[in-house]
Amino acid sequence: MIFAVLSLTAGAIVGYLCNVTIPGEYSKLFSVALLAGFDAIFGGLKAVSLNNFDNINFLLGFFLNTILAVFMVFIGDNLSIELYYVVLFVFALRIFKNLSYLRHHLIRK
């Protein structure tokens, strides 16, 4: 768990120090990928609190969910369908459910 926190902190510091600009046409894809990553992180924290965290499951979920979400938005844009909003809604809902569980878990302790 400490490795995950240190990696997240190091990634945030490197991201802050690097001057990277995302082009406007990729903003939908990047925001969905970011939200999918946060969903995986909070799902991993929930799994840690339930004592059933698995590294392989976390990594596969992280990368596959991110890739699938970006692919869905990409296909939706090419078909002129706004799947972007659906993907954002689903991941935001999952994040709020995981945060709600974590909040209740911390309050019970």
mmCIF file with all atom_site columns, C-alpha atoms in Angstrom:
data_model
loop_
_atom_site.group_PDB
_atom_site.id
_atom_site.type_symbol
_atom_site.label_atom_id
_atom_site.label_alt_id
_atom_site.label_comp_id
_atom_site.label_asym_id
_atom_site.label_entity_id
_atom_site.label_seq_id
_atom_site.pdbx_PDB_ins_code
_atom_site.Cartn_x
_atom_site.Cartn_y
_atom_site.Cartn_z
_atom_site.occupancy
_atom_site.B_iso_or_equiv
_atom_site.pdbx_formal_charge
_atom_site.auth_seq_id
_atom_site.auth_comp_id
_atom_site.auth_asym_id
_atom_site.auth_atom_id
_atom_site.pdbx_PDB_model_num
ATOM 1   C CA . MET A 1 1   ? 0.000   0.000  0.000   1.00 0.00 ? 1   MET A CA 1
ATOM 2   C CA . ILE A 1 2   ? 2.845   2.372  0.803   1.00 0.00 ? 2   ILE A CA 1
ATOM 3   C CA . PHE A 1 3   ? 4.291   1.718  -2.667  1.00 0.00 ? 3   PHE A CA 1
ATOM 4   C CA . ALA A 1 4   ? 1.023   2.825  -4.268  1.00 0.00 ? 4   ALA A CA 1
ATOM 5   C CA . VAL A 1 5   ? 0.895   6.033  -2.219  1.00 0.00 ? 5   VAL A CA 1
ATOM 6   C CA . LEU A 1 6   ? 4.547   6.848  -2.965  1.00 0.00 ? 6   LEU A CA 1
ATOM 7   C CA . SER A 1 7   ? 4.034   6.146  -6.676  1.00 0.00 ? 7   SER A CA 1
ATOM 8   C CA . LEU A 1 8   ? 0.934   8.334  -6.793  1.00 0.00 ? 8   LEU A CA 1
ATOM 9   C CA . THR A 1 9   ? 2.775   11.149 -5.003  1.00 0.00 ? 9   THR A CA 1
ATOM 10  C CA . ALA A 1 10  ? 5.809   10.856 -7.282  1.00 0.00 ? 10  ALA A CA 1
ATOM 11  C CA . GLY A 1 11  ? 3.572   10.867 -10.359 1.00 0.00 ? 11  GLY A CA 1
ATOM 12  C CA . ALA A 1 12  ? 1.725   13.954 -9.142  1.00 0.00 ? 12  ALA A CA 1
ATOM 13  C CA . ILE A 1 13  ? 5.009   15.786 -8.513  1.00 0.00 ? 13  ILE A CA 1
ATOM 14  C CA . VAL A 1 14  ? 6.444   14.859 -11.917 1.00 0.00 ? 14  VAL A CA 1
ATOM 15  C CA . GLY A 1 15  ? 3.169   15.852 -13.600 1.00 0.00 ? 15  GLY A CA 1
ATOM 16  C CA . TYR A 1 16  ? 3.203   19.197 -11.823 1.00 0.00 ? 16  TYR A CA 1
ATOM 17  C CA . LEU A 1 17  ? 6.812   19.947 -12.749 1.00 0.00 ? 17  LEU A CA 1
ATOM 18  C CA . CYS A 1 18  ? 6.483   18.962 -16.424 1.00 0.00 ? 18  CYS A CA 1
ATOM 19  C CA . ASN A 1 19  ? 4.954   21.505 -18.740 1.00 0.00 ? 19  ASN A CA 1
ATOM 20  C CA . VAL A 1 20  ? 2.704   19.237 -20.831 1.00 0.00 ? 20  VAL A CA 1
ATOM 21  C CA . THR A 1 21  ? -0.211  20.637 -22.789 1.00 0.00 ? 21  THR A CA 1
ATOM 22  C CA . ILE A 1 22  ? -3.059  18.408 -23.954 1.00 0.00 ? 22  ILE A CA 1
ATOM 23  C CA . PRO A 1 23  ? -4.427  19.472 -27.369 1.00 0.00 ? 23  PRO A CA 1
ATOM 24  C CA . GLY A 1 24  ? -8.092  20.432 -27.392 1.00 0.00 ? 24  GLY A CA 1
ATOM 25  C CA . GLU A 1 25  ? -9.134  17.575 -29.660 1.00 0.00 ? 25  GLU A CA 1
ATOM 26  C CA . TYR A 1 26  ? -7.839  15.056 -27.122 1.00 0.00 ? 26  TYR A CA 1
ATOM 27  C CA . SER A 1 27  ? -9.430  16.676 -24.078 1.00 0.00 ? 27  SER A CA 1
ATOM 28  C CA . LYS A 1 28  ? -12.434 14.322 -24.054 1.00 0.00 ? 28  LYS A CA 1
ATOM 29  C CA . LEU A 1 29  ? -10.230 11.246 -24.318 1.00 0.00 ? 29  LEU A CA 1
ATOM 30  C CA . PHE A 1 30  ? -7.838  12.456 -21.635 1.00 0.00 ? 30  PHE A CA 1
ATOM 31  C CA . SER A 1 31  ? -10.577 13.399 -19.191 1.00 0.00 ? 31  SER A CA 1
ATOM 32  C CA . VAL A 1 32  ? -12.252 10.005 -19.589 1.00 0.00 ? 32  VAL A CA 1
ATOM 33  C CA . ALA A 1 33  ? -8.911  8.226  -19.134 1.00 0.00 ? 33  ALA A CA 1
ATOM 34  C CA . LEU A 1 34  ? -8.222  10.276 -16.014 1.00 0.00 ? 34  LEU A CA 1
ATOM 35  C CA . LEU A 1 35  ? -11.639 9.497  -14.553 1.00 0.00 ? 35  LEU A CA 1
ATOM 36  C CA . ALA A 1 36  ? -11.225 5.791  -15.336 1.00 0.00 ? 36  ALA A CA 1
ATOM 37  C CA . GLY A 1 37  ? -7.882  5.855  -13.539 1.00 0.00 ? 37  GLY A CA 1
ATOM 38  C CA . PHE A 1 38  ? -9.414  7.504  -10.491 1.00 0.00 ? 38  PHE A CA 1
ATOM 39  C CA . ASP A 1 39  ? -12.180 4.902  -10.523 1.00 0.00 ? 39  ASP A CA 1
ATOM 40  C CA . ALA A 1 40  ? -9.584  2.132  -10.437 1.00 0.00 ? 40  ALA A CA 1
ATOM 41  C CA . ILE A 1 41  ? -7.662  3.830  -7.630  1.00 0.00 ? 41  ILE A CA 1
ATOM 42  C CA . PHE A 1 42  ? -10.731 4.271  -5.438  1.00 0.00 ? 42  PHE A CA 1
ATOM 43  C CA . GLY A 1 43  ? -11.837 0.727  -6.256  1.00 0.00 ? 43  GLY A CA 1
ATOM 44  C CA . GLY A 1 44  ? -8.410  -0.454 -5.126  1.00 0.00 ? 44  GLY A CA 1
ATOM 45  C CA . LEU A 1 45  ? -8.740  1.480  -1.872  1.00 0.00 ? 45  LEU A CA 1
ATOM 46  C CA . LYS A 1 46  ? -12.120 -0.145 -1.309  1.00 0.00 ? 46  LYS A CA 1
ATOM 47  C CA . ALA A 1 47  ? -10.580 -3.572 -1.965  1.00 0.00 ? 47  ALA A CA 1
ATOM 48  C CA . VAL A 1 48  ? -7.820  -2.808 0.557   1.00 0.00 ? 48  VAL A CA 1
ATOM 49  C CA . SER A 1 49  ? -10.424 -1.907 3.176   1.00 0.00 ? 49  SER A CA 1
ATOM 50  C CA . LEU A 1 50  ? -12.234 -5.196 2.445   1.00 0.00 ? 50  LEU A CA 1
ATOM 51  C CA . ASN A 1 51  ? -8.927  -7.108 2.694   1.00 0.00 ? 51  ASN A CA 1
ATOM 52  C CA . ASN A 1 52  ? -9.269  -8.629 -0.789  1.00 0.00 ? 52  ASN A CA 1
ATOM 53  C CA . PHE A 1 53  ? -6.861  -6.456 -2.812  1.00 0.00 ? 53  PHE A CA 1
ATOM 54  C CA . ASP A 1 54  ? -5.115  -8.235 -5.684  1.00 0.00 ? 54  ASP A CA 1
ATOM 55  C CA . ASN A 1 55  ? -2.279  -6.536 -7.598  1.00 0.00 ? 55  ASN A CA 1
ATOM 56  C CA . ILE A 1 56  ? -3.001  -8.301 -10.893 1.00 0.00 ? 56  ILE A CA 1
ATOM 57  C CA . ASN A 1 57  ? -6.714  -7.543 -10.700 1.00 0.00 ? 57  ASN A CA 1
ATOM 58  C CA . PHE A 1 58  ? -5.991  -3.890 -9.882  1.00 0.00 ? 58  PHE A CA 1
ATOM 59  C CA . LEU A 1 59  ? -3.503  -3.418 -12.722 1.00 0.00 ? 59  LEU A CA 1
ATOM 60  C CA . LEU A 1 60  ? -5.695  -5.181 -15.269 1.00 0.00 ? 60  LEU A CA 1
ATOM 61  C CA . GLY A 1 61  ? -8.728  -3.197 -14.157 1.00 0.00 ? 61  GLY A CA 1
ATOM 62  C CA . PHE A 1 62  ? -6.793  0.047  -14.263 1.00 0.00 ? 62  PHE A CA 1
ATOM 63  C CA . PHE A 1 63  ? -5.439  -0.380 -17.779 1.00 0.00 ? 63  PHE A CA 1
ATOM 64  C CA . LEU A 1 64  ? -8.347  -2.234 -19.364 1.00 0.00 ? 64  LEU A CA 1
ATOM 65  C CA . ASN A 1 65  ? -10.996 0.153  -17.987 1.00 0.00 ? 65  ASN A CA 1
ATOM 66  C CA . THR A 1 66  ? -8.972  3.140  -19.134 1.00 0.00 ? 66  THR A CA 1
ATOM 67  C CA . ILE A 1 67  ? -8.380  1.728  -22.605 1.00 0.00 ? 67  ILE A CA 1
ATOM 68  C CA . LEU A 1 68  ? -11.998 0.615  -22.993 1.00 0.00 ? 68  LEU A CA 1
ATOM 69  C CA . ALA A 1 69  ? -13.364 3.985  -21.856 1.00 0.00 ? 69  ALA A CA 1
ATOM 70  C CA . VAL A 1 70  ? -11.112 5.902  -24.254 1.00 0.00 ? 70  VAL A CA 1
ATOM 71  C CA . PHE A 1 71  ? -11.997 3.501  -27.073 1.00 0.00 ? 71  PHE A CA 1
ATOM 72  C CA . MET A 1 72  ? -15.728 3.966  -26.430 1.00 0.00 ? 72  MET A CA 1
ATOM 73  C CA . VAL A 1 73  ? -15.395 7.753  -26.549 1.00 0.00 ? 73  VAL A CA 1
ATOM 74  C CA . PHE A 1 74  ? -13.245 7.550  -29.685 1.00 0.00 ? 74  PHE A CA 1
ATOM 75  C CA . ILE A 1 75  ? -15.776 5.311  -31.461 1.00 0.00 ? 75  ILE A CA 1
ATOM 76  C CA . GLY A 1 76  ? -18.637 7.516  -30.268 1.00 0.00 ? 76  GLY A CA 1
ATOM 77  C CA . ASP A 1 77  ? -16.944 10.615 -31.683 1.00 0.00 ? 77  ASP A CA 1
ATOM 78  C CA . ASN A 1 78  ? -16.387 8.899  -35.016 1.00 0.00 ? 78  ASN A CA 1
ATOM 79  C CA . LEU A 1 79  ? -20.053 7.855  -35.138 1.00 0.00 ? 79  LEU A CA 1
ATOM 80  C CA . SER A 1 80  ? -21.238 11.295 -33.950 1.00 0.00 ? 80  SER A CA 1
ATOM 81  C CA . ILE A 1 81  ? -22.711 9.781  -30.787 1.00 0.00 ? 81  ILE A CA 1
ATOM 82  C CA . GLU A 1 82  ? -22.018 11.513 -27.478 1.00 0.00 ? 82  GLU A CA 1
ATOM 83  C CA . LEU A 1 83  ? -20.843 8.453  -25.527 1.00 0.00 ? 83  LEU A CA 1
ATOM 84  C CA . TYR A 1 84  ? -18.535 10.815 -23.665 1.00 0.00 ? 84  TYR A CA 1
ATOM 85  C CA . TYR A 1 85  ? -21.311 11.840 -21.282 1.00 0.00 ? 85  TYR A CA 1
ATOM 86  C CA . VAL A 1 86  ? -22.370 8.251  -20.620 1.00 0.00 ? 86  VAL A CA 1
ATOM 87  C CA . VAL A 1 87  ? -18.821 7.161  -19.797 1.00 0.00 ? 87  VAL A CA 1
ATOM 88  C CA . LEU A 1 88  ? -18.294 10.172 -17.530 1.00 0.00 ? 88  LEU A CA 1
ATOM 89  C CA . PHE A 1 89  ? -21.568 9.487  -15.740 1.00 0.00 ? 89  PHE A CA 1
ATOM 90  C CA . VAL A 1 90  ? -20.773 5.815  -15.152 1.00 0.00 ? 90  VAL A CA 1
ATOM 91  C CA . PHE A 1 91  ? -17.269 6.424  -13.834 1.00 0.00 ? 91  PHE A CA 1
ATOM 92  C CA . ALA A 1 92  ? -18.368 9.353  -11.660 1.00 0.00 ? 92  ALA A CA 1
ATOM 93  C CA . LEU A 1 93  ? -21.134 7.185  -10.198 1.00 0.00 ? 93  LEU A CA 1
ATOM 94  C CA . ARG A 1 94  ? -18.668 4.397  -9.433  1.00 0.00 ? 94  ARG A CA 1
ATOM 95  C CA . ILE A 1 95  ? -16.218 6.833  -7.829  1.00 0.00 ? 95  ILE A CA 1
ATOM 96  C CA . PHE A 1 96  ? -18.926 8.291  -5.592  1.00 0.00 ? 96  PHE A CA 1
ATOM 97  C CA . LYS A 1 97  ? -20.074 4.791  -4.574  1.00 0.00 ? 97  LYS A CA 1
ATOM 98  C CA . ASN A 1 98  ? -16.514 3.793  -3.668  1.00 0.00 ? 98  ASN A CA 1
ATOM 99  C CA . LEU A 1 99  ? -15.962 7.035  -1.765  1.00 0.00 ? 99  LEU A CA 1
ATOM 100 C CA . SER A 1 100 ? -19.231 6.524  0.088   1.00 0.00 ? 100 SER A CA 1
ATOM 101 C CA . TYR A 1 101 ? -18.145 3.034  1.105   1.00 0.00 ? 101 TYR A CA 1
ATOM 102 C CA . LEU A 1 102 ? -14.723 4.294  2.221   1.00 0.00 ? 102 LEU A CA 1
ATOM 103 C CA . ARG A 1 103 ? -16.308 7.105  4.232   1.00 0.00 ? 103 ARG A CA 1
ATOM 104 C CA . HIS A 1 104 ? -18.648 4.680  6.014   1.00 0.00 ? 104 HIS A CA 1
ATOM 105 C CA . HIS A 1 105 ? -15.754 2.278  6.602   1.00 0.00 ? 105 HIS A CA 1
ATOM 106 C CA . LEU A 1 106 ? -13.624 5.018  8.176   1.00 0.00 ? 106 LEU A CA 1
ATOM 107 C CA . ILE A 1 107 ? -16.517 6.260  10.325  1.00 0.00 ? 107 ILE A CA 1
ATOM 108 C CA . ARG A 1 108 ? -17.129 2.732  11.689  1.00 0.00 ? 108 ARG A CA 1
ATOM 109 C CA . LYS A 1 109 ? -13.498 2.447  12.775  1.00 0.00 ? 109 LYS A CA 1
#
